[in-house]
Amino acid sequence: MRAVPGFQKAQARLRMEGCCYRLREVARSPFAYVYELDPPQRQQVARCCRIQDDEACERLTELLLEAGKNRAAGGRGLDWDCLSSPLGKPAADSASPSGHTLTWGEIRDAIKADIAPGGPKARDRNPFVCFRDRGFFGVMYPDSLPAQPEHLEQFCLYTPDSIQAHWAEHSSPLVPREYNSKVFYQVIQMVNYLAKKGINIATPQLQERLAGLKTTAGKGKAPKPRYIPATDEIESWLDQLVALDPFRGWVMAMVATYGLRNHEIWHVDALPGEIDANPRMISVGSFSSISHGSETKTGHRFALALPEAWLERYRLNDLEHARAMLDQLRRSHPIRTTERPDGVLQFHNNEALSRVLSHWFRNSAREDRELPVKLYGWHQPRAIPGRPKPKAIQDRCKVYDLRHAWALRAKETTTWSTTLKAMAMGHSEAVHTRRYLVEEQALHRLEGMNRLLALDEGGVHIPTPRRRGAQRLTSAAPVASAPRPAAALPDGVTPELIEMARKLKAAGLG
């Protein structure tokens, strides 16, 4: 968008007077963006100021100059919340003017501005997606309808699906939410935020009632179990998927082979075969995601293929094919970026890109857009001492389960150190152990101990039975054969040298 004289004048005046706050444009946005030069180098969209509105640009300039003087004198500086409301008024006043009953359209506009890139809830938008155009309030209530406290209360107390079914057929019962669930905690967070903004449908009575329900519900509900697929199950699934849908099959093969996060496939900057030092590796570029007051950074890393046979099996190392698939993905779902004044490239839609892959696995609104082949995994409930062992439960996988499966596969089938595996996955050793090995089952541990014991004692490795159904362990299966008698060592070869050689081999340097 071409800058207009009023906006250019505002930019020049801020520069000339040495203000720590500046203005800039963002492609396809009608609003000015405010950023600060000094740390913490915060930035935010100014929805109170359209670039083509000369008067609004002038008022915003005066506000920024005054805030800059206040900050230079040791004060707080700019009140960033006022950028989402008419200048001179706090956000609460604009959201709930005295004597005016807000419509659902006005409330949704205020919240959508807060969860937009640069808004105060841009990094924590999940509790507020119900205000989007396709969210609950966008679908259930016309924008012109005055918002009532009972509308919000009903949404907080009952599941959205049951409310919609009740509206369609009054005999359909309303189903209460689970008051000890993460979703209900987000509902409480949403109501408290509305109250803080001065939106009067979030009444103190409703806040008190929700807090009481949370207290009486007791301990928070345990997170849902992950259904981790076995390697042979993933391979069979990928074989079918690649045959039916080559494009999405290639994408999922990359995610499964390298244990990528959902959005990281868009950030691959070196495909298999493009790294001369190790053609099995890929390079995932570093990026910075825009947020309110801070930024989320993901550093560059190299990811390792596991198993390597999948590189050939799914044409991941066919550079011409792989490049065409990656280009198609980026054309179908483009990355949205802006460049900060300091040259840092920021990505605005990583969350939306992640949802693309999530919806390939499960899309309740458009099941026809899901992958043509479903992937199922297993969860083994914990056995209670003295009681029969519960059967393993099978259910649909989520895309992130492929990343967990990679971590378990690496522990089960390799001698890689925790440091190496954590580096390959792009997180710390503590996170690798605490988060990605929680679903490790007895069969994985047995296989890992069997392999390490055979390596350390020179025993013969006995393959562990493969997982099937209930994943039971056969008690007759030996862990490892008895150690062989130690042979005489050649001259100059000491046990210390052998141990050092083993460590180098485990690190991939042998």
XYZ file of C-alpha atoms in Angstrom:
510
model
C 0.000 0.000 0.000
C 1.422 3.417 -0.984
C 1.988 5.769 1.932
C -0.054 9.003 1.889
C 1.282 12.472 2.828
C -0.233 12.495 6.333
C 1.409 9.231 7.259
C 4.740 10.263 5.713
C 4.616 13.503 7.656
C 4.028 11.611 10.887
C 6.991 9.308 10.185
C 9.273 12.250 9.407
C 8.257 14.171 12.524
C 8.931 11.229 14.829
C 12.373 10.750 13.270
C 13.207 14.451 13.383
C 12.324 14.803 17.068
C 14.243 11.628 17.999
C 11.222 9.848 19.428
C 11.820 6.283 20.615
C 8.492 5.277 19.021
C 8.154 5.066 15.239
C 5.544 4.201 12.596
C 5.676 1.838 9.650
C 3.432 0.138 7.121
C 2.708 -3.583 6.738
C 1.697 -5.073 3.404
C -2.071 -5.361 2.887
C -2.857 -3.780 6.278
C -4.830 -0.496 6.369
C -3.518 0.279 9.872
C -0.284 1.879 11.050
C 2.158 -0.225 13.076
C 3.923 1.277 16.092
C 7.347 0.015 17.107
C 9.990 1.192 19.553
C 13.691 1.556 18.856
C 15.013 0.724 22.308
C 14.645 -2.595 24.129
C 12.358 -4.456 24.488
C 11.700 -3.279 20.877
C 8.009 -3.921 21.171
C 5.642 -3.482 18.227
C 1.890 -3.534 17.760
C -0.768 -2.690 15.207
C -2.486 0.661 15.890
C -6.096 -0.079 14.996
C -6.963 3.429 16.122
C -5.066 4.841 13.129
C -5.711 4.091 9.472
C -2.815 5.102 7.239
C -5.096 7.058 4.921
C -6.633 9.057 7.799
C -4.440 12.170 8.128
C -6.151 13.349 11.313
C -5.706 9.968 12.989
C -2.016 9.947 11.983
C -1.562 13.393 13.517
C -3.282 12.399 16.778
C -1.206 9.229 16.996
C 1.984 11.214 16.402
C 1.171 13.569 19.287
C 0.454 10.581 21.527
C 3.775 8.901 20.636
C 5.766 12.093 21.158
C 4.208 12.601 24.582
C 4.829 8.940 25.500
C 8.437 9.237 24.338
C 9.028 12.250 26.588
C 7.456 10.386 29.490
C 9.732 7.399 28.953
C 12.828 9.600 28.614
C 11.970 11.128 31.997
C 11.882 7.684 33.595
C 8.166 7.067 33.268
C 6.278 4.064 31.897
C 6.087 5.379 28.360
C 3.414 4.315 25.894
C 0.222 2.611 27.078
C 0.091 0.005 24.333
C -3.493 -0.985 25.158
C -4.766 2.365 23.924
C -3.684 1.504 20.360
C -6.649 -0.849 20.067
C -9.163 1.840 21.025
C -10.011 5.421 19.992
C -7.121 7.674 20.997
C -7.447 9.219 24.402
C -9.728 6.461 25.763
C -8.724 3.231 27.497
C -9.670 -0.027 25.853
C -12.359 -0.671 28.463
C -14.148 2.560 27.606
C -14.222 1.784 23.913
C -15.416 -1.763 24.452
C -18.251 -0.849 26.781
C -19.258 2.809 26.455
C -21.377 4.127 29.256
C -25.058 3.658 28.640
C -24.521 1.603 25.488
C -25.373 -2.082 25.164
C -22.703 -3.716 23.074
C -23.637 -5.878 20.122
C -21.943 -9.180 19.427
C -20.328 -7.589 16.388
C -18.698 -4.882 18.532
C -17.449 -7.390 21.072
C -16.094 -9.716 18.409
C -14.315 -6.848 16.635
C -12.607 -5.847 19.882
C -11.445 -9.401 20.648
C -10.392 -10.155 17.065
C -8.170 -7.064 17.208
C -6.592 -8.374 20.415
C -5.776 -11.807 18.977
C -4.518 -10.440 15.645
C -0.728 -10.314 15.053
C 0.674 -7.680 17.372
C -2.366 -7.729 19.654
C -2.153 -8.314 23.430
C -3.495 -11.870 23.047
C -1.731 -12.811 19.809
C 0.306 -15.487 21.600
C -2.570 -16.747 23.723
C -5.491 -16.779 21.326
C -6.921 -20.243 22.015
C -9.389 -19.112 24.727
C -10.745 -16.481 22.319
C -11.221 -18.360 19.038
C -14.935 -18.555 19.858
C -15.130 -14.879 18.803
C -13.842 -15.467 15.273
C -16.201 -15.328 12.301
C -16.442 -19.127 12.232
C -16.293 -19.438 16.007
C -19.246 -20.060 18.305
C -20.342 -16.449 18.771
C -19.734 -15.605 15.114
C -22.022 -18.446 14.029
C -24.671 -18.401 16.756
C -25.437 -14.690 17.099
C -25.869 -11.974 14.434
C -23.427 -9.102 14.775
C -26.333 -6.677 15.183
C -27.808 -8.574 18.156
C -27.248 -6.922 21.569
C -25.073 -9.182 23.701
C -26.653 -10.450 26.914
C -24.980 -11.965 30.019
C -27.055 -15.132 29.669
C -25.568 -15.745 26.190
C -22.074 -15.810 27.639
C -23.125 -17.792 30.709
C -24.674 -20.547 28.610
C -21.496 -20.874 26.537
C -19.410 -21.108 29.709
C -21.496 -23.787 31.401
C -22.365 -26.120 28.509
C -20.559 -27.639 25.548
C -20.937 -25.678 22.289
C -22.175 -28.735 20.378
C -24.976 -29.374 22.858
C -26.020 -25.699 22.771
C -26.282 -25.776 18.982
C -28.216 -29.059 19.105
C -30.557 -27.606 21.755
C -31.230 -24.556 19.597
C -32.065 -26.777 16.646
C -34.245 -29.112 18.749
C -35.339 -27.976 22.213
C -35.750 -31.556 23.396
C -32.002 -32.079 22.980
C -30.357 -31.750 26.428
C -27.615 -29.290 27.305
C -24.419 -31.115 28.255
C -22.368 -29.531 31.072
C -18.670 -28.920 30.478
C -16.044 -30.826 32.416
C -15.229 -28.272 35.086
C -11.776 -29.708 35.818
C -10.624 -29.650 32.189
C -8.157 -27.407 30.422
C -10.926 -26.160 28.121
C -12.970 -24.941 31.100
C -9.916 -23.198 32.549
C -9.602 -21.359 29.236
C -13.269 -20.344 29.477
C -12.541 -18.778 32.877
C -9.526 -16.996 31.406
C -11.686 -15.635 28.593
C -14.403 -14.324 30.939
C -11.848 -12.665 33.230
C -10.265 -10.955 30.230
C -13.645 -9.646 29.045
C -14.287 -8.265 32.513
C -10.874 -6.595 32.553
C -11.693 -4.890 29.257
C -14.935 -3.571 30.760
C -17.281 -5.706 28.641
C -20.255 -5.828 30.952
C -21.675 -9.227 29.946
C -18.768 -10.742 31.917
C -20.475 -10.059 35.222
C -18.878 -10.489 38.669
C -21.571 -13.061 39.429
C -20.509 -15.172 36.442
C -16.834 -14.916 37.414
C -17.648 -16.042 40.944
C -19.781 -18.947 39.732
C -17.098 -20.217 37.334
C -14.432 -19.997 40.031
C -16.681 -21.989 42.364
C -17.257 -24.704 39.767
C -13.525 -24.999 39.222
C -12.919 -25.350 42.961
C -15.615 -27.956 43.560
C -14.515 -29.981 40.497
C -11.274 -30.792 42.288
C -7.964 -31.760 40.734
C -7.437 -30.961 37.081
C -8.317 -33.674 34.624
C -5.373 -35.689 33.358
C -4.434 -34.936 29.756
C -5.745 -37.279 27.106
C -3.386 -40.155 26.314
C -1.367 -40.198 23.132
C -1.844 -43.075 20.740
C 1.647 -43.775 19.476
C 1.903 -45.893 16.298
C 4.603 -48.523 15.832
C 7.184 -48.076 13.085
C 5.717 -50.837 10.910
C 2.239 -49.286 11.321
C 3.538 -45.892 10.188
C 5.279 -47.505 7.215
C 2.128 -49.359 6.126
C 0.114 -46.146 6.473
C 2.625 -44.126 4.450
C 2.717 -46.793 1.715
C -1.036 -46.450 1.224
C -1.058 -42.677 1.585
C 1.702 -42.065 -0.966
C -0.129 -44.270 -3.465
C -3.445 -42.428 -3.008
C -2.218 -38.867 -2.400
C 1.441 -38.421 -3.461
C 1.690 -34.779 -2.369
C 0.360 -35.105 1.168
C 2.000 -38.517 1.443
C 5.398 -36.914 0.800
C 4.745 -34.208 3.405
C 3.763 -36.738 6.066
C 6.720 -38.975 5.172
C 9.054 -36.028 5.826
C 7.382 -35.276 9.164
C 7.536 -38.939 10.240
C 11.100 -39.580 9.049
C 12.585 -36.490 10.719
C 10.250 -36.013 13.703
C 9.306 -32.486 12.642
C 6.890 -30.145 14.356
C 3.829 -29.380 12.227
C 4.943 -26.034 10.818
C 8.644 -26.921 10.454
C 8.146 -28.601 7.082
C 7.603 -25.091 5.644
C 10.961 -23.987 7.098
C 13.129 -26.768 5.641
C 15.961 -25.017 3.781
C 18.078 -28.065 2.884
C 16.463 -31.295 1.715
C 17.940 -34.822 1.920
C 21.008 -34.964 -0.297
C 21.711 -31.211 -0.188
C 24.068 -31.370 2.819
C 27.362 -32.742 1.538
C 28.673 -33.638 4.997
C 25.713 -35.963 5.609
C 23.114 -36.465 2.844
C 20.738 -38.136 5.321
C 20.262 -34.874 7.216
C 17.976 -31.944 6.506
C 18.341 -28.352 7.661
C 15.476 -26.558 9.418
C 15.958 -22.796 9.250
C 15.733 -20.445 12.204
C 12.747 -18.143 12.458
C 11.161 -15.596 14.752
C 7.392 -15.564 15.332
C 5.772 -12.195 15.948
C 4.124 -11.702 19.331
C 3.041 -9.032 21.807
C 5.916 -7.582 23.751
C 8.257 -10.500 23.068
C 9.089 -12.936 20.347
C 9.311 -16.688 19.986
C 12.550 -17.800 18.371
C 13.366 -21.232 16.997
C 17.012 -21.732 16.195
C 18.504 -23.483 13.214
C 19.038 -27.215 13.539
C 19.883 -30.338 11.561
C 17.398 -33.219 11.719
C 18.297 -36.905 11.325
C 16.446 -39.469 9.211
C 15.107 -42.478 11.069
C 14.776 -45.010 9.578
C 17.073 -44.220 6.684
C 15.262 -46.705 4.426
C 12.334 -44.281 4.201
C 14.489 -41.795 2.276
C 14.487 -44.090 -0.733
C 11.102 -45.690 -0.078
C 9.203 -42.374 -0.217
C 11.511 -40.472 -2.606
C 12.600 -38.035 0.073
C 16.149 -38.036 -1.328
C 14.930 -37.520 -4.909
C 15.868 -33.842 -4.982
C 13.836 -32.872 -8.030
C 10.720 -34.573 -6.665
C 11.260 -33.300 -3.120
C 11.782 -29.714 -4.259
C 8.603 -29.860 -6.363
C 6.598 -31.188 -3.384
C 7.950 -28.526 -1.025
C 7.254 -25.762 -3.547
C 3.697 -27.042 -3.974
C 3.167 -26.964 -0.205
C 4.377 -23.375 0.029
C 2.213 -22.311 -2.911
C -0.878 -23.982 -1.481
C -0.352 -22.523 1.987
C 1.963 -19.475 1.759
C 4.126 -18.272 4.630
C 3.291 -14.717 5.768
C 6.265 -12.648 6.902
C 7.348 -9.099 7.630
C 10.815 -7.669 8.125
C 11.480 -5.645 11.262
C 13.462 -2.399 11.096
C 16.438 -4.251 12.591
C 16.339 -6.739 9.709
C 14.850 -9.678 11.630
C 12.359 -11.648 9.533
C 9.222 -12.476 11.485
C 6.651 -15.125 10.645
C 2.983 -14.371 11.300
C 1.119 -17.586 10.514
C 3.049 -20.547 11.945
C 0.016 -21.450 14.031
C -2.228 -21.444 10.954
C 0.282 -23.575 9.053
C 0.332 -26.066 11.929
C -3.439 -26.348 11.742
C -3.205 -27.302 8.059
C -1.489 -30.579 8.947
C -3.673 -31.088 12.035
C -6.797 -30.793 9.877
C -5.378 -33.342 7.443
C -5.586 -35.831 10.314
C -8.876 -34.719 11.841
C -11.300 -32.083 10.560
C -14.743 -32.333 12.142
C -16.129 -29.538 9.963
C -14.839 -30.963 6.638
C -14.117 -34.671 6.944
C -13.820 -34.853 3.161
C -10.569 -32.881 3.454
C -8.918 -35.380 5.788
C -6.212 -37.757 4.603
C -7.704 -40.701 2.702
C -5.990 -43.199 5.036
C -6.302 -42.971 8.834
C -3.379 -43.700 11.136
C -4.063 -45.576 14.383
C -1.798 -45.948 17.401
C -1.787 -47.608 20.794
C -1.990 -46.510 24.415
C -1.187 -48.923 27.232
C -3.053 -47.989 30.469
C -1.017 -48.413 33.623
C -1.423 -51.756 35.344
C -2.528 -51.770 38.984
C -0.508 -54.213 41.121
C -2.486 -57.325 41.899
C -4.976 -56.831 39.095
C -5.004 -58.177 35.521
C -3.046 -56.117 33.069
C -5.426 -53.850 31.092
C -5.567 -54.249 27.348
C -3.937 -51.673 25.121
C -6.333 -49.145 23.611
C -6.236 -48.276 19.908
C -7.421 -44.926 18.527
C -6.775 -42.313 15.834
C -3.418 -40.556 15.925
C -2.699 -36.842 15.765
C 0.045 -35.481 13.549
C 2.223 -34.643 16.575
C 2.213 -38.321 17.537
C 4.613 -38.888 14.634
C 7.149 -36.715 16.448
C 6.727 -38.697 19.662
C 7.064 -41.908 17.672
C 10.393 -40.649 16.261
C 11.737 -40.047 19.783
C 10.718 -43.528 20.932
C 12.073 -45.097 17.749
C 15.413 -43.354 18.259
C 15.712 -44.711 21.789
C 14.614 -48.194 20.785
C 16.714 -48.704 17.663
C 19.838 -46.536 17.990
C 22.755 -46.014 20.326
C 22.519 -42.220 19.939
C 23.108 -40.224 23.071
C 20.308 -38.128 24.596
C 22.274 -35.032 23.603
C 22.336 -36.061 19.939
C 18.628 -36.954 19.875
C 17.668 -33.696 21.580
C 19.762 -31.710 19.081
C 18.098 -33.516 16.175
C 14.631 -32.678 17.542
C 15.474 -29.080 18.396
C 14.987 -28.978 22.153
C 16.876 -29.514 25.402
C 17.808 -32.863 26.918
C 15.419 -32.207 29.813
C 12.501 -31.593 27.464
C 13.416 -34.686 25.442
C 13.276 -36.933 28.488
C 10.342 -35.313 30.265
C 7.992 -34.738 27.339
C 8.833 -37.135 24.527
C 9.539 -40.332 26.449
C 6.510 -40.273 28.755
C 4.685 -42.671 26.428
C 7.571 -45.136 26.462
C 6.176 -48.590 27.102
C 7.723 -51.637 28.696
C 8.381 -53.137 25.277
C 10.480 -50.134 24.246
C 12.482 -50.281 27.481
C 13.061 -54.014 27.120
C 14.312 -53.613 23.560
C 16.607 -50.755 24.568
C 18.084 -52.645 27.528
C 18.448 -55.780 25.411
C 20.411 -53.867 22.781
C 22.637 -52.010 25.261
C 23.292 -55.140 27.323
C 24.348 -57.046 24.227
C 26.655 -54.172 23.235
C 28.240 -53.802 26.680
C 28.747 -57.520 27.405
C 29.393 -58.827 23.921
C 26.272 -60.981 24.118
C 24.033 -62.004 21.231
C 21.163 -59.566 20.640
C 17.779 -61.305 20.960
C 15.056 -59.473 18.984
C 12.102 -58.425 21.110
C 8.622 -59.537 19.942
C 6.979 -56.874 17.738
C 3.969 -54.965 19.013
C 0.566 -56.311 18.167
C -2.766 -55.469 19.721
C -2.341 -55.688 23.478
C 1.457 -55.510 23.136
C 2.111 -58.242 25.683
C 5.625 -59.302 26.563
C 6.405 -63.000 26.352
C 7.977 -64.086 29.610
C 9.930 -66.795 27.807
C 11.855 -64.320 25.664
C 15.418 -64.028 26.980
C 16.859 -60.579 27.465
C 20.380 -61.494 26.409
C 22.528 -64.573 26.220
C 25.094 -65.290 28.876
C 28.257 -63.259 28.388
C 31.049 -64.987 26.520
C 34.364 -65.656 28.246
C 36.647 -62.684 27.815
C 39.285 -63.213 25.144
C 42.896 -62.105 25.592
C 43.444 -58.544 24.397
C 46.114 -57.789 21.745
C 49.247 -55.978 22.819
C 48.647 -52.269 23.376
C 44.844 -52.609 23.565
C 43.494 -51.792 27.019
C 39.921 -51.892 28.387
C 40.047 -48.078 28.530
C 40.722 -47.850 24.786
C 37.830 -50.218 24.063
C 35.469 -48.136 26.195
C 36.569 -44.948 24.394
C 35.960 -46.618 21.012
C 32.461 -47.618 22.087
C 31.638 -44.043 23.112
C 32.914 -42.674 19.800
C 30.822 -45.216 17.902
C 27.705 -44.366 19.920
C 28.226 -40.681 19.075
C 28.468 -41.545 15.385
C 32.182 -40.718 15.193
C 33.517 -44.259 15.065
